[in-house]
Amino acid sequence: LHWFHWEPVERTAVRIPVVIYMHGNASARIEVLPQLTVLLALGVAVFAFDFGGSGKSDGEHVTLGYFEREDLLCVVAHLRATDVVSTIALWGRSMGAVTALMHGDRDPSIAGMVLDSPFADLTRLCEEMVDKARDQGINVPGFVSSVAIRMIRGSVRRQAEFDIKDVSPITHVPHCYIPALFVAAENDDFITKAHSLSLHDAYAGDANMIVVDGDHNSTRPRFMFDSVSIFLQACLQIPPEWQLRIHPSMNVTSPPWRYPGAQNSRHSSPTHAMRRPEMHSVTSPTRRSNLDDDSEIDLEEEAAAAIAAGLDFTDDDDNNSGANIDVETLGMTSERQREIEGSLFRMLGHETENEGESGENKEEGANGETAKAPSGV
């Protein structure tokens, strides 16, 4: 598993809280960028990693939370072993949120979870896609849809060695007591807000929910980041003096190093309070790896790849050479939704208009980052 680890330059304690960010399907760890400024301003460390089968991490398949929870288990164990982490919070989007929910009931030591657009049950999501086909005027008899879902289930079992019926966060939440903040988009037609409502209603612990404008992949509004900040301050017990004041003119969804008006002061902006991220890898015991045990990470190569992806870590205010990352090109974009729907419609014996190219196992994101799509889903 390949990862980035940001932490404050001026550590206020030997052990500080860390927020683990988990990306969605067809995405990668750079999806953390819109969240980075807000999190670093809290005075906490931030850890973002590529799930197995996504980005630069090893693995052949994306399993939509089933094996990803084992990747998370490995990351949590790694962070605790460093002895520089106090409390741990999780922030996941889509597949990342599902992973958090499927891990949370077995690890009550997690301090809090931010859950943006999780699905309640994968089989239910597949059935809703069939219903969507009916809404578009495609005649799908009930027995045909059940056959299609059985075909998907069988294909996934053969290729990825898991059962889609086991990817069911709704069966985990009655046993999860970690404070949770659910986020859903009002116009999300891929994973509708009904999924978050179901999870919120069945959740055993303290849970709140906010609904934002936009769709599944839209940039989240400022008030959501404010809500998350308040939530994490309480869950991670962050002292007020640790926090950094964000300049009013700063776009909080931009990485802190993109802010052109940075001052050389701890209290002016988070730009100079951020340590260059460490770029390494850890091995998940549940993932099959093709790497030799003695393989090493080329940090120069990693740094060059990061800069090529728009991660410009220089403090030169006049340096705007870093590429701009359009995070909305990552994750479950409208185009990728249409590809998935098109695959399902063909399975149901129908063709869709303006079908995109499909059949690739690896989705390309912004600036060369890649994430593999799940087989059979």
CSV table of C-alpha atoms in Angstrom, one decimal:
chain,number,residue,atom,x,y,z
A,1,LEU,CA,0.0,0.0,0.0
A,2,HIS,CA,1.4,3.4,-1.0
A,3,TRP,CA,0.6,6.4,1.2
A,4,PHE,CA,1.2,10.0,2.1
A,5,HIS,CA,1.6,11.2,5.7
A,6,TRP,CA,1.4,14.9,6.5
A,7,GLU,CA,2.1,16.3,10.0
A,8,PRO,CA,2.7,19.7,11.6
A,9,VAL,CA,6.2,21.0,11.6
A,10,GLU,CA,5.8,22.2,15.1
A,11,ARG,CA,4.6,19.2,17.0
A,12,THR,CA,2.8,20.3,20.2
A,13,ALA,CA,3.1,16.8,21.7
A,14,VAL,CA,5.0,13.6,21.2
A,15,ARG,CA,1.7,11.9,20.2
A,16,ILE,CA,-0.8,13.8,18.1
A,17,PRO,CA,-4.2,12.8,16.6
A,18,VAL,CA,-4.3,11.6,13.0
A,19,VAL,CA,-7.1,11.5,10.5
A,20,ILE,CA,-7.0,8.6,8.0
A,21,TYR,CA,-8.6,9.6,4.6
A,22,MET,CA,-9.9,6.9,2.4
A,23,HIS,CA,-10.8,7.5,-1.3
A,24,GLY,CA,-13.7,6.2,-3.3
A,25,ASN,CA,-13.8,3.7,-6.2
A,26,ALA,CA,-11.9,4.7,-9.4
A,27,SER,CA,-9.8,7.1,-7.4
A,28,ALA,CA,-6.6,7.4,-5.4
A,29,ARG,CA,-5.0,9.0,-2.4
A,30,ILE,CA,-4.7,12.5,-4.0
A,31,GLU,CA,-8.5,12.7,-3.5
A,32,VAL,CA,-7.5,13.9,0.0
A,33,LEU,CA,-6.4,17.3,-1.4
A,34,PRO,CA,-9.7,19.2,-0.9
A,35,GLN,CA,-9.7,18.1,2.7
A,36,LEU,CA,-6.1,18.7,3.5
A,37,THR,CA,-6.2,22.4,4.4
A,38,VAL,CA,-9.0,22.0,6.8
A,39,LEU,CA,-7.4,19.0,8.5
A,40,LEU,CA,-4.0,20.5,8.8
A,41,ALA,CA,-5.4,23.7,10.2
A,42,LEU,CA,-6.8,21.6,13.1
A,43,GLY,CA,-3.2,20.7,14.1
A,44,VAL,CA,-3.5,17.0,13.4
A,45,ALA,CA,-1.6,14.7,11.2
A,46,VAL,CA,-3.2,13.4,7.9
A,47,PHE,CA,-2.7,10.0,6.4
A,48,ALA,CA,-4.0,9.1,2.9
A,49,PHE,CA,-3.3,5.8,1.1
A,50,ASP,CA,-4.1,4.0,-2.1
A,51,PHE,CA,-6.3,1.0,-1.4
A,52,GLY,CA,-5.1,-2.3,-2.8
A,53,GLY,CA,-5.9,-2.4,-6.5
A,54,SER,CA,-6.0,1.4,-6.7
A,55,GLY,CA,-3.5,4.1,-7.5
A,56,LYS,CA,0.1,2.8,-7.0
A,57,SER,CA,-0.8,0.1,-4.5
A,58,ASP,CA,-0.5,-3.6,-5.4
A,59,GLY,CA,-3.6,-5.7,-6.0
A,60,GLU,CA,-5.7,-6.9,-8.9
A,61,HIS,CA,-9.2,-6.0,-7.8
A,62,VAL,CA,-11.2,-3.3,-6.1
A,63,THR,CA,-13.7,-5.0,-3.7
A,64,LEU,CA,-15.8,-2.0,-2.7
A,65,GLY,CA,-15.0,-2.4,1.0
A,66,TYR,CA,-14.6,-6.1,1.5
A,67,PHE,CA,-10.8,-6.4,1.4
A,68,GLU,CA,-10.3,-2.7,1.7
A,69,ARG,CA,-11.2,-3.0,5.4
A,70,GLU,CA,-8.2,-5.3,5.8
A,71,ASP,CA,-6.0,-2.6,4.2
A,72,LEU,CA,-7.4,-0.1,6.7
A,73,LEU,CA,-6.7,-2.6,9.6
A,74,CYS,CA,-3.1,-2.7,8.4
A,75,VAL,CA,-2.8,1.1,8.2
A,76,VAL,CA,-4.2,1.5,11.7
A,77,ALA,CA,-1.8,-1.1,13.1
A,78,HIS,CA,1.1,0.7,11.3
A,79,LEU,CA,0.2,4.1,12.7
A,80,ARG,CA,-0.1,2.8,16.3
A,81,ALA,CA,3.2,1.0,16.0
A,82,THR,CA,4.9,4.3,15.2
A,83,ASP,CA,4.2,5.5,18.8
A,84,VAL,CA,3.6,9.1,17.6
A,85,VAL,CA,-0.2,8.8,17.2
A,86,SER,CA,-2.7,9.5,20.0
A,87,THR,CA,-6.3,9.2,18.7
A,88,ILE,CA,-7.4,8.1,15.2
A,89,ALA,CA,-10.3,9.3,13.2
A,90,LEU,CA,-11.5,8.1,9.8
A,91,TRP,CA,-12.8,10.1,6.8
A,92,GLY,CA,-14.1,8.1,3.9
A,93,ARG,CA,-15.9,8.9,0.7
A,94,SER,CA,-18.1,6.4,-1.1
A,95,MET,CA,-16.1,3.2,-1.0
A,96,GLY,CA,-13.9,4.7,1.6
A,97,ALA,CA,-16.9,5.4,3.9
A,98,VAL,CA,-18.1,1.8,3.4
A,99,THR,CA,-14.7,0.6,4.4
A,100,ALA,CA,-14.8,2.7,7.6
A,101,LEU,CA,-18.3,1.3,8.5
A,102,MET,CA,-17.2,-2.3,7.9
A,103,HIS,CA,-14.1,-1.8,10.1
A,104,GLY,CA,-15.7,0.3,12.8
A,105,ASP,CA,-17.7,-2.4,14.6
A,106,ARG,CA,-14.4,-4.4,15.2
A,107,ASP,CA,-12.3,-1.4,16.4
A,108,PRO,CA,-14.1,0.7,19.0
A,109,SER,CA,-10.8,2.6,19.7
A,110,ILE,CA,-11.5,4.7,16.6
A,111,ALA,CA,-12.4,8.2,17.9
A,112,GLY,CA,-14.8,9.3,15.1
A,113,MET,CA,-15.8,8.7,11.5
A,114,VAL,CA,-16.8,11.1,8.7
A,115,LEU,CA,-18.8,9.1,6.2
A,116,ASP,CA,-19.5,10.8,2.9
A,117,SER,CA,-21.9,8.9,0.6
A,118,PRO,CA,-21.6,5.3,1.7
A,119,PHE,CA,-24.0,2.7,0.3
A,120,ALA,CA,-26.0,0.6,2.8
A,121,ASP,CA,-25.8,-2.7,0.9
A,122,LEU,CA,-24.1,-3.6,-2.4
A,123,THR,CA,-26.9,-5.9,-3.5
A,124,ARG,CA,-29.4,-3.2,-2.8
A,125,LEU,CA,-27.3,-0.8,-4.9
A,126,CYS,CA,-27.3,-3.2,-7.8
A,127,GLU,CA,-31.1,-3.6,-7.6
A,128,GLU,CA,-31.5,0.1,-7.6
A,129,MET,CA,-29.5,0.3,-10.8
A,130,VAL,CA,-32.0,-2.1,-12.4
A,131,ASP,CA,-34.8,0.0,-11.1
A,132,LYS,CA,-33.1,3.0,-12.8
A,133,ALA,CA,-33.2,1.1,-16.1
A,134,ARG,CA,-36.9,0.7,-15.7
A,135,ASP,CA,-37.3,4.4,-15.0
A,136,GLN,CA,-35.5,5.0,-18.3
A,137,GLY,CA,-38.1,3.0,-20.1
A,138,ILE,CA,-36.2,-0.3,-20.4
A,139,ASN,CA,-38.5,-3.3,-19.9
A,140,VAL,CA,-36.8,-5.5,-17.3
A,141,PRO,CA,-38.9,-8.4,-16.0
A,142,GLY,CA,-38.2,-9.3,-12.3
A,143,PHE,CA,-36.7,-12.6,-13.1
A,144,VAL,CA,-34.2,-11.0,-15.5
A,145,SER,CA,-32.9,-8.6,-12.9
A,146,SER,CA,-32.5,-11.4,-10.4
A,147,VAL,CA,-30.6,-13.4,-13.0
A,148,ALA,CA,-28.4,-10.4,-13.7
A,149,ILE,CA,-27.5,-9.9,-10.1
A,150,ARG,CA,-26.7,-13.6,-9.7
A,151,MET,CA,-24.4,-13.3,-12.8
A,152,ILE,CA,-22.7,-10.3,-11.2
A,153,ARG,CA,-22.3,-12.2,-7.9
A,154,GLY,CA,-20.9,-15.3,-9.6
A,155,SER,CA,-18.4,-13.3,-11.7
A,156,VAL,CA,-17.2,-11.4,-8.7
A,157,ARG,CA,-16.8,-14.6,-6.7
A,158,ARG,CA,-14.7,-16.2,-9.4
A,159,GLN,CA,-12.5,-13.2,-10.2
A,160,ALA,CA,-12.1,-11.3,-6.9
A,161,GLU,CA,-13.0,-14.1,-4.4
A,162,PHE,CA,-15.6,-12.3,-2.4
A,163,ASP,CA,-19.4,-12.3,-2.3
A,164,ILE,CA,-21.2,-9.0,-3.0
A,165,LYS,CA,-23.8,-10.0,-0.4
A,166,ASP,CA,-21.1,-9.7,2.3
A,167,VAL,CA,-20.5,-6.0,1.4
A,168,SER,CA,-23.3,-4.8,3.6
A,169,PRO,CA,-22.5,-1.9,6.0
A,170,ILE,CA,-26.1,-1.9,7.2
A,171,THR,CA,-25.4,-5.2,9.0
A,172,HIS,CA,-22.4,-3.6,10.8
A,173,VAL,CA,-23.8,-0.3,12.0
A,174,PRO,CA,-26.1,-1.9,14.7
A,175,HIS,CA,-22.9,-2.9,16.4
A,176,CYS,CA,-20.9,0.2,15.9
A,177,TYR,CA,-20.6,2.8,18.7
A,178,ILE,CA,-18.0,5.2,17.3
A,179,PRO,CA,-19.3,8.8,16.9
A,180,ALA,CA,-20.2,9.3,13.3
A,181,LEU,CA,-21.0,12.2,10.9
A,182,PHE,CA,-22.9,11.1,7.8
A,183,VAL,CA,-22.8,13.2,4.6
A,184,ALA,CA,-25.1,12.8,1.7
A,185,ALA,CA,-25.7,14.8,-1.5
A,186,GLU,CA,-29.2,15.9,-2.3
A,187,ASN,CA,-29.0,15.1,-6.1
A,188,ASP,CA,-26.8,12.0,-5.9
A,189,ASP,CA,-28.5,9.6,-8.3
A,190,PHE,CA,-25.8,6.9,-8.0
A,191,ILE,CA,-25.8,6.3,-4.2
A,192,THR,CA,-28.9,8.1,-3.2
A,193,LYS,CA,-29.1,9.9,0.2
A,194,ALA,CA,-31.6,7.1,1.2
A,195,HIS,CA,-28.6,4.9,1.8
A,196,SER,CA,-27.1,7.3,4.3
A,197,LEU,CA,-30.5,7.8,6.0
A,198,SER,CA,-30.8,4.0,6.4
A,199,LEU,CA,-27.3,3.7,7.9
A,200,HIS,CA,-27.9,6.7,10.2
A,201,ASP,CA,-31.2,5.3,11.5
A,202,ALA,CA,-29.7,1.9,12.2
A,203,TYR,CA,-26.5,3.2,13.7
A,204,ALA,CA,-26.0,2.2,17.3
A,205,GLY,CA,-23.7,5.0,18.4
A,206,ASP,CA,-24.0,8.8,18.4
A,207,ALA,CA,-24.6,9.9,14.8
A,208,ASN,CA,-25.5,13.1,13.0
A,209,MET,CA,-26.2,13.6,9.3
A,210,ILE,CA,-25.9,16.6,7.0
A,211,VAL,CA,-27.2,16.9,3.4
A,212,VAL,CA,-25.3,19.0,0.9
A,213,ASP,CA,-26.2,20.3,-2.6
A,214,GLY,CA,-24.7,18.5,-5.6
A,215,ASP,CA,-24.2,14.9,-6.7
A,216,HIS,CA,-22.0,12.0,-5.8
A,217,ASN,CA,-18.8,13.5,-7.0
A,218,SER,CA,-19.5,17.2,-6.5
A,219,THR,CA,-17.1,19.5,-4.5
A,220,ARG,CA,-18.4,19.7,-1.0
A,221,PRO,CA,-19.5,23.2,0.3
A,222,ARG,CA,-17.7,25.2,3.0
A,223,PHE,CA,-20.4,24.6,5.6
A,224,MET,CA,-19.7,20.8,5.4
A,225,PHE,CA,-16.0,21.4,6.1
A,226,ASP,CA,-16.9,23.6,9.0
A,227,SER,CA,-19.2,20.9,10.4
A,228,VAL,CA,-16.4,18.3,10.0
A,229,SER,CA,-14.0,20.6,11.8
A,230,ILE,CA,-16.3,21.0,14.8
A,231,PHE,CA,-17.0,17.2,14.8
A,232,LEU,CA,-13.3,16.2,14.7
A,233,GLN,CA,-12.3,18.8,17.3
A,234,ALA,CA,-14.7,17.1,19.7
A,235,CYS,CA,-13.9,13.5,18.8
A,236,LEU,CA,-10.1,13.9,18.8
A,237,GLN,CA,-10.1,16.3,21.8
A,238,ILE,CA,-8.0,18.8,20.0
A,239,PRO,CA,-6.9,21.8,22.2
A,240,PRO,CA,-7.9,25.2,20.7
A,241,GLU,CA,-4.2,26.4,20.8
A,242,TRP,CA,-3.2,23.7,18.4
A,243,GLN,CA,-5.4,25.1,15.6
A,244,LEU,CA,-4.3,27.4,12.9
A,245,ARG,CA,-6.2,30.4,11.7
A,246,ILE,CA,-7.2,30.1,8.0
A,247,HIS,CA,-7.0,33.3,6.1
A,248,PRO,CA,-10.5,34.5,5.1
A,249,SER,CA,-9.4,34.8,1.4
A,250,MET,CA,-8.2,31.2,1.3
A,251,ASN,CA,-10.1,28.6,-0.6
A,252,VAL,CA,-10.2,25.8,1.9
A,253,THR,CA,-10.7,23.1,-0.8
A,254,SER,CA,-7.3,24.0,-2.3
A,255,PRO,CA,-4.1,22.4,-0.9
A,256,PRO,CA,-2.3,24.8,1.5
A,257,TRP,CA,0.7,25.1,-0.7
A,258,ARG,CA,-1.4,26.6,-3.4
A,259,TYR,CA,-2.3,29.7,-1.3
A,260,PRO,CA,-0.4,32.6,-2.8
A,261,GLY,CA,-0.5,35.0,0.2
A,262,ALA,CA,1.2,32.9,2.7
A,263,GLN,CA,2.9,34.7,5.6
A,264,ASN,CA,5.8,33.4,7.6
A,265,SER,CA,3.7,33.0,10.6
A,266,ARG,CA,2.2,30.1,12.3
A,267,HIS,CA,-1.1,31.9,12.7
A,268,SER,CA,-1.5,33.4,9.2
A,269,SER,CA,-2.1,30.2,7.3
A,270,PRO,CA,-1.4,26.5,7.4
A,271,THR,CA,1.1,26.7,4.5
A,272,HIS,CA,4.2,26.9,6.7
A,273,ALA,CA,2.9,24.6,9.4
A,274,MET,CA,2.9,21.6,7.1
A,275,ARG,CA,5.8,19.1,7.0
A,276,ARG,CA,6.6,17.7,3.5
A,277,PRO,CA,4.6,14.5,3.4
A,278,GLU,CA,6.4,11.2,3.8
A,279,MET,CA,5.9,8.8,0.9
A,280,HIS,CA,6.3,5.2,1.6
A,281,SER,CA,4.5,1.9,1.5
A,282,VAL,CA,3.2,-0.8,3.9
A,283,THR,CA,2.2,-4.3,3.1
A,284,SER,CA,-1.3,-5.6,3.8
A,285,PRO,CA,-1.1,-9.3,4.8
A,286,THR,CA,-4.5,-9.9,3.1
A,287,ARG,CA,-3.4,-8.7,-0.3
A,288,ARG,CA,-1.4,-10.8,-2.7
A,289,SER,CA,1.8,-8.9,-3.6
A,290,ASN,CA,4.1,-9.3,-6.5
A,291,LEU,CA,6.8,-7.2,-4.8
A,292,ASP,CA,9.9,-8.9,-3.4
A,293,ASP,CA,10.2,-8.6,0.4
A,294,ASP,CA,13.4,-6.6,0.1
A,295,SER,CA,12.0,-4.1,-2.5
A,296,GLU,CA,12.5,-0.5,-1.6
A,297,ILE,CA,10.5,2.6,-2.4
A,298,ASP,CA,12.4,5.1,-4.6
A,299,LEU,CA,11.6,8.3,-2.8
A,300,GLU,CA,12.9,10.5,-5.6
A,301,GLU,CA,10.7,8.8,-8.1
A,302,GLU,CA,7.7,9.1,-5.7
A,303,ALA,CA,8.4,12.8,-5.2
A,304,ALA,CA,8.7,13.4,-9.0
A,305,ALA,CA,5.4,11.5,-9.5
A,306,ALA,CA,3.7,13.6,-6.8
A,307,ILE,CA,4.9,16.9,-8.4
A,308,ALA,CA,3.8,15.7,-11.8
A,309,ALA,CA,0.3,15.1,-10.2
A,310,GLY,CA,0.2,18.7,-9.0
A,311,LEU,CA,1.7,18.2,-5.6
A,312,ASP,CA,4.0,21.2,-5.6
A,313,PHE,CA,5.6,21.4,-2.1
A,314,THR,CA,7.8,24.4,-2.7
A,315,ASP,CA,7.2,27.5,-0.5
A,316,ASP,CA,8.0,29.9,-3.3
A,317,ASP,CA,4.9,32.2,-3.6
A,318,ASP,CA,5.6,32.9,-7.2
A,319,ASN,CA,5.8,29.3,-8.2
A,320,ASN,CA,2.6,28.3,-9.9
A,321,SER,CA,4.1,25.7,-12.1
A,322,GLY,CA,2.4,22.8,-10.3
A,323,ALA,CA,-0.4,21.3,-12.3
A,324,ASN,CA,-3.9,22.0,-11.1
A,325,ILE,CA,-5.7,18.9,-10.0
A,326,ASP,CA,-9.4,18.6,-10.8
A,327,VAL,CA,-10.5,16.2,-8.1
A,328,GLU,CA,-13.9,15.9,-9.7
A,329,THR,CA,-12.2,13.8,-12.4
A,330,LEU,CA,-11.5,11.2,-9.7
A,331,GLY,CA,-14.0,8.9,-8.2
A,332,MET,CA,-17.4,7.9,-9.5
A,333,THR,CA,-17.9,10.6,-12.1
A,334,SER,CA,-21.0,10.9,-14.3
A,335,GLU,CA,-19.1,9.3,-17.2
A,336,ARG,CA,-18.1,6.3,-15.0
A,337,GLN,CA,-21.6,6.0,-13.7
A,338,ARG,CA,-22.8,5.7,-17.3
A,339,GLU,CA,-20.2,3.1,-18.1
A,340,ILE,CA,-21.4,0.9,-15.1
A,341,GLU,CA,-25.0,1.4,-16.0
A,342,GLY,CA,-24.2,0.5,-19.7
A,343,SER,CA,-22.6,-2.7,-18.6
A,344,LEU,CA,-25.6,-3.6,-16.5
A,345,PHE,CA,-28.0,-2.7,-19.3
A,346,ARG,CA,-26.1,-4.9,-21.8
A,347,MET,CA,-26.3,-7.7,-19.2
A,348,LEU,CA,-30.1,-7.2,-19.2
A,349,GLY,CA,-30.1,-7.4,-23.0
A,350,HIS,CA,-30.3,-3.7,-23.8
A,351,GLU,CA,-27.9,-1.2,-25.4
A,352,THR,CA,-27.6,2.4,-24.2
A,353,GLU,CA,-27.1,5.5,-26.2
A,354,ASN,CA,-23.7,7.2,-26.2
A,355,GLU,CA,-22.1,4.4,-24.5
A,356,GLY,CA,-18.5,5.2,-23.4
A,357,GLU,CA,-15.5,3.0,-23.8
A,358,SER,CA,-15.8,0.1,-21.3
A,359,GLY,CA,-14.0,-3.1,-20.4
A,360,GLU,CA,-10.9,-1.5,-18.9
A,361,ASN,CA,-9.9,-2.8,-15.6
A,362,LYS,CA,-8.0,0.3,-14.7
A,363,GLU,CA,-9.5,3.8,-14.6
A,364,GLU,CA,-7.2,6.7,-15.2
A,365,GLY,CA,-7.7,9.7,-12.9
A,366,ALA,CA,-6.2,13.2,-13.0
A,367,ASN,CA,-2.6,13.6,-14.1
A,368,GLY,CA,-1.8,9.9,-14.4
A,369,GLU,CA,-3.1,8.6,-11.1
A,370,THR,CA,-5.0,5.3,-11.7
A,371,ALA,CA,-7.5,3.2,-9.9
A,372,LYS,CA,-8.7,-0.2,-11.0
A,373,ALA,CA,-12.4,-0.8,-11.4
A,374,PRO,CA,-14.0,-3.9,-9.8
A,375,SER,CA,-14.5,-6.9,-12.0
A,376,GLY,CA,-18.1,-7.8,-12.6
A,377,VAL,CA,-19.5,-4.7,-11.0
